[in-house]
Tab-separated table of C-alpha atoms in Angstrom:
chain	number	residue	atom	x	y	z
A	1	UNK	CA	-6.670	4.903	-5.866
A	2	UNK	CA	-6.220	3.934	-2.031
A	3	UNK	CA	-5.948	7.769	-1.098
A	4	UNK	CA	-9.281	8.394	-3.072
A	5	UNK	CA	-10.821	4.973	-1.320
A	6	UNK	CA	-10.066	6.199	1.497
A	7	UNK	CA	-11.382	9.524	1.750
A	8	UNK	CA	-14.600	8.277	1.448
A	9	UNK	CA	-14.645	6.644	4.705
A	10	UNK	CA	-15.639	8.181	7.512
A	11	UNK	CA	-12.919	7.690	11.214
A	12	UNK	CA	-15.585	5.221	12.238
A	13	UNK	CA	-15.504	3.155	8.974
A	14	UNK	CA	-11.725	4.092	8.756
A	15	UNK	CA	-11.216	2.057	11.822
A	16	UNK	CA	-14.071	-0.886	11.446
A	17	UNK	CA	-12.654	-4.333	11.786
A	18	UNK	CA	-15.907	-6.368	9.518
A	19	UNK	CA	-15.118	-9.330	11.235
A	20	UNK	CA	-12.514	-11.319	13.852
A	21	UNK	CA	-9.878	-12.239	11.322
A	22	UNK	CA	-10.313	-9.360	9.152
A	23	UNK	CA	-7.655	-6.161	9.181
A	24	UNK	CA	-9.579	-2.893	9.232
A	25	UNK	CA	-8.214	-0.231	6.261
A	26	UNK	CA	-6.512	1.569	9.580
A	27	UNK	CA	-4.009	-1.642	10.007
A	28	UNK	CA	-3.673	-2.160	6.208
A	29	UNK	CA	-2.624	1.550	6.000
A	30	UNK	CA	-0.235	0.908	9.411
A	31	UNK	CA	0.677	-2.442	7.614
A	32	UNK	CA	2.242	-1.095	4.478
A	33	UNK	CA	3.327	2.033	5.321
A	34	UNK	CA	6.446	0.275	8.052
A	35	UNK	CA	6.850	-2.511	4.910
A	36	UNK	CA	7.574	0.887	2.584
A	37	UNK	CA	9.758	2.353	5.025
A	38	UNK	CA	11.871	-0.645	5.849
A	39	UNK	CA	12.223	-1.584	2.197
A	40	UNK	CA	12.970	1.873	0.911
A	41	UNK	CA	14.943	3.273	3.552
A	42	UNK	CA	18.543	2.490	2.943
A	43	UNK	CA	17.397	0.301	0.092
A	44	UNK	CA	20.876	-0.249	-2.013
A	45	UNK	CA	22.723	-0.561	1.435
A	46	UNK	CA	21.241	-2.717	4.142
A	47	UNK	CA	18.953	-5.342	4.543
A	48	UNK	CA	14.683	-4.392	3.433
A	49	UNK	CA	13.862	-5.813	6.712
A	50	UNK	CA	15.281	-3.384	9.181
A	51	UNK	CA	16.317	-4.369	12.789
A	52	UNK	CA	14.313	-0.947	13.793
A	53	UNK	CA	10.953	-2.699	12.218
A	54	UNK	CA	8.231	-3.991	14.845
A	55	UNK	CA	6.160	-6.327	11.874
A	56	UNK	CA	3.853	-7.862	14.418
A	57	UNK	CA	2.800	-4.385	15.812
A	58	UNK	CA	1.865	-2.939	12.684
A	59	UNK	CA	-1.563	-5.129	13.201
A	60	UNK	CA	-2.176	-3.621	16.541
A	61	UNK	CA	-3.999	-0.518	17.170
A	62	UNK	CA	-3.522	1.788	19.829
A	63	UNK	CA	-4.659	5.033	20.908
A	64	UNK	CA	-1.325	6.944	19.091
A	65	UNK	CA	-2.571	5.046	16.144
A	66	UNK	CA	-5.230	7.938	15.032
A	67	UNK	CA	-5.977	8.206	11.560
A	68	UNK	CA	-4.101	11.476	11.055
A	69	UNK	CA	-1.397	9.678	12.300
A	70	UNK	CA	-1.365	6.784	10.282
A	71	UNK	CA	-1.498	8.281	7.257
A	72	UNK	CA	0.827	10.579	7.808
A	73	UNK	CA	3.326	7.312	8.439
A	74	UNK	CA	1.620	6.013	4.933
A	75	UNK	CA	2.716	9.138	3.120
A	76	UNK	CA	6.429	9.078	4.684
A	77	UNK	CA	6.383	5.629	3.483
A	78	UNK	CA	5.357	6.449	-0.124
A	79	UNK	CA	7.526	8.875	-0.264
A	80	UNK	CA	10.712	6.649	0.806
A	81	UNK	CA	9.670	4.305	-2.432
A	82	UNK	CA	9.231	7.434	-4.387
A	83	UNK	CA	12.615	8.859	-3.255
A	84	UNK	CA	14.116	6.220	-3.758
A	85	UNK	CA	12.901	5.013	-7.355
A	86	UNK	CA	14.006	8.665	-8.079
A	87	UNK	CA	17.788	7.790	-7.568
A	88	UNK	CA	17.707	4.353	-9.134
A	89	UNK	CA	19.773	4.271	-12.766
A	90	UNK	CA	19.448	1.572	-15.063
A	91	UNK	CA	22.745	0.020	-13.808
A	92	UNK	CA	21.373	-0.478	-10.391
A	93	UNK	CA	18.975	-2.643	-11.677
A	94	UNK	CA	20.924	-5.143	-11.585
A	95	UNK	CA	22.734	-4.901	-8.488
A	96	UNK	CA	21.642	-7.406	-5.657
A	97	UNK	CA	19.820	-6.168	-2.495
A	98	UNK	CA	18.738	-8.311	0.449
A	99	UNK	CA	15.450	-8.326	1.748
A	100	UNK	CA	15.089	-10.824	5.124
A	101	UNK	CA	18.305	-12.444	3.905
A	102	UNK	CA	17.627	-13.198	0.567
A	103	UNK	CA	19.567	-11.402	-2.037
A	104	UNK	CA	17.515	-9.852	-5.281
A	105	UNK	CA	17.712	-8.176	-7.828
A	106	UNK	CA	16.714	-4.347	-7.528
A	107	UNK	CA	14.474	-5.561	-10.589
A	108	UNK	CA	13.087	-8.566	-8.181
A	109	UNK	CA	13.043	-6.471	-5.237
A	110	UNK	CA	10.747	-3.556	-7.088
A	111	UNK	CA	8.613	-6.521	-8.642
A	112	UNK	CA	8.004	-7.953	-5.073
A	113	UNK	CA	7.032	-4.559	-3.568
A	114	UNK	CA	4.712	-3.936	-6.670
A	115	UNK	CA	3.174	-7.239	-5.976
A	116	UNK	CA	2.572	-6.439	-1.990
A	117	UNK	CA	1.396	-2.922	-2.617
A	118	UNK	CA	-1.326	-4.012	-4.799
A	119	UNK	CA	-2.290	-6.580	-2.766
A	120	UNK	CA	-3.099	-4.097	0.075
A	121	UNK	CA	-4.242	-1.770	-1.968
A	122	UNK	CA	-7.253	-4.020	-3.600
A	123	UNK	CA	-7.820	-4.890	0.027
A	124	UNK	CA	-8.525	-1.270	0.791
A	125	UNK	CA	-10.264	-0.923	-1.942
A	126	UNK	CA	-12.405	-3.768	-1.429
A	127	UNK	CA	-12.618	-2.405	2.349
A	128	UNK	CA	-14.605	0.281	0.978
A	129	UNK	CA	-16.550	-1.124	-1.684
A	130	UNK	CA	-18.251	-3.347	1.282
A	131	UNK	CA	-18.188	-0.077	3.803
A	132	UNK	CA	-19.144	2.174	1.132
A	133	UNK	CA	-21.526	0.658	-1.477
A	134	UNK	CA	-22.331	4.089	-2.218
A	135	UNK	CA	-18.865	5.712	-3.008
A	136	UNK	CA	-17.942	6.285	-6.322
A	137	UNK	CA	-16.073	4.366	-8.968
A	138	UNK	CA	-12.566	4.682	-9.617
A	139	UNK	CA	-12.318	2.555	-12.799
A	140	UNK	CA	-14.607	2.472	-15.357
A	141	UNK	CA	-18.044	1.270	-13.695
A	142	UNK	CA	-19.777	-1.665	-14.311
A	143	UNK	CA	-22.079	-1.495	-17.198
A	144	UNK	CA	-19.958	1.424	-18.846
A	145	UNK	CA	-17.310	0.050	-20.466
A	146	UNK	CA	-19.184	0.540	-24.186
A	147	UNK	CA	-19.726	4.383	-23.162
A	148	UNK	CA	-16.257	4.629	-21.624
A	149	UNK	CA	-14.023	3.113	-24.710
A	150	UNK	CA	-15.948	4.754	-27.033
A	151	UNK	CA	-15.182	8.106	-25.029
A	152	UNK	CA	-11.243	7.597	-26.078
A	153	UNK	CA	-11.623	5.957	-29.569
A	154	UNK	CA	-14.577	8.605	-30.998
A	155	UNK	CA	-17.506	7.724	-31.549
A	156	UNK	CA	-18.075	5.338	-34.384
């Protein structure tokens, strides 16, 4: 849904900041791509937070930070969760990991990454919604939810 979101925005809107305390979809994209790569990376063997991660500059732009750029960092960091979740087994869901310190569960650990993904996520999407009144729905628009379940149940 993000990548979709997100193609609707032009560089300009891609890179808006809609007010002082607010992250622009750019950082958000900068944001969780380094949080996917330093959980994912290495995930059953060293610590989520890797020494290699720079948090704080993930919320600074600068000029290397183009949007080609950034999401190609967003798709390497996809792909390390993807990758990853690809080698679990069911017996490694209970192993421990440690993320900053704290051991968890490979269950607890996918839970918490679920959780932060979708938080960013409905922040991009919101990002749009407000830079993009226009852009299409990607759920079941407001007002259609009659026409849309009877779509999958038949008509009655």
């Amino acid at each position: 849904m993000a990548d979709q979101a997100m193609a609707a925005l032009g560089d300009a809107e891609f890179f808006h900041r809609p007010g002082p305390q607010v992250n622009p979809v750019a950082l958000i994209v900068k944001h969780l791509a380094g949080n996917l790569l330093s959980r994912w990376t290495d995930f059953l063997d060293s610590d989520g937070e890797k020494p290699s991660r720079d948090r704080d500059d993930e919320f600074t732009l600068t000029e290397r930070d183009t949007r080609a750029a950034l999401l190609e960092v967003w798709e390497r960091g996809w792909r390390a969760l993807f990758d990853t979740l690809g080698t679990l087994s069911e017996a490694d869901l209970s192993r421990t990991v440690t993320i900053r310190g704290e051991p968890h569960t490979v269950t607890q650990a996918l839970l918490r990454a679920a959780t932060h993904a979708a938080y960013h996520i409905g922040q991009i999407l919101y990002l749009v919604r407000l830079l993009r009144p226009d852009s299409p729905w990607l759920t079941v628009p407001p007002g259609a939810s009659r026409t849309h379940k009877a779509s999958y149940l038949g008509a009655k």
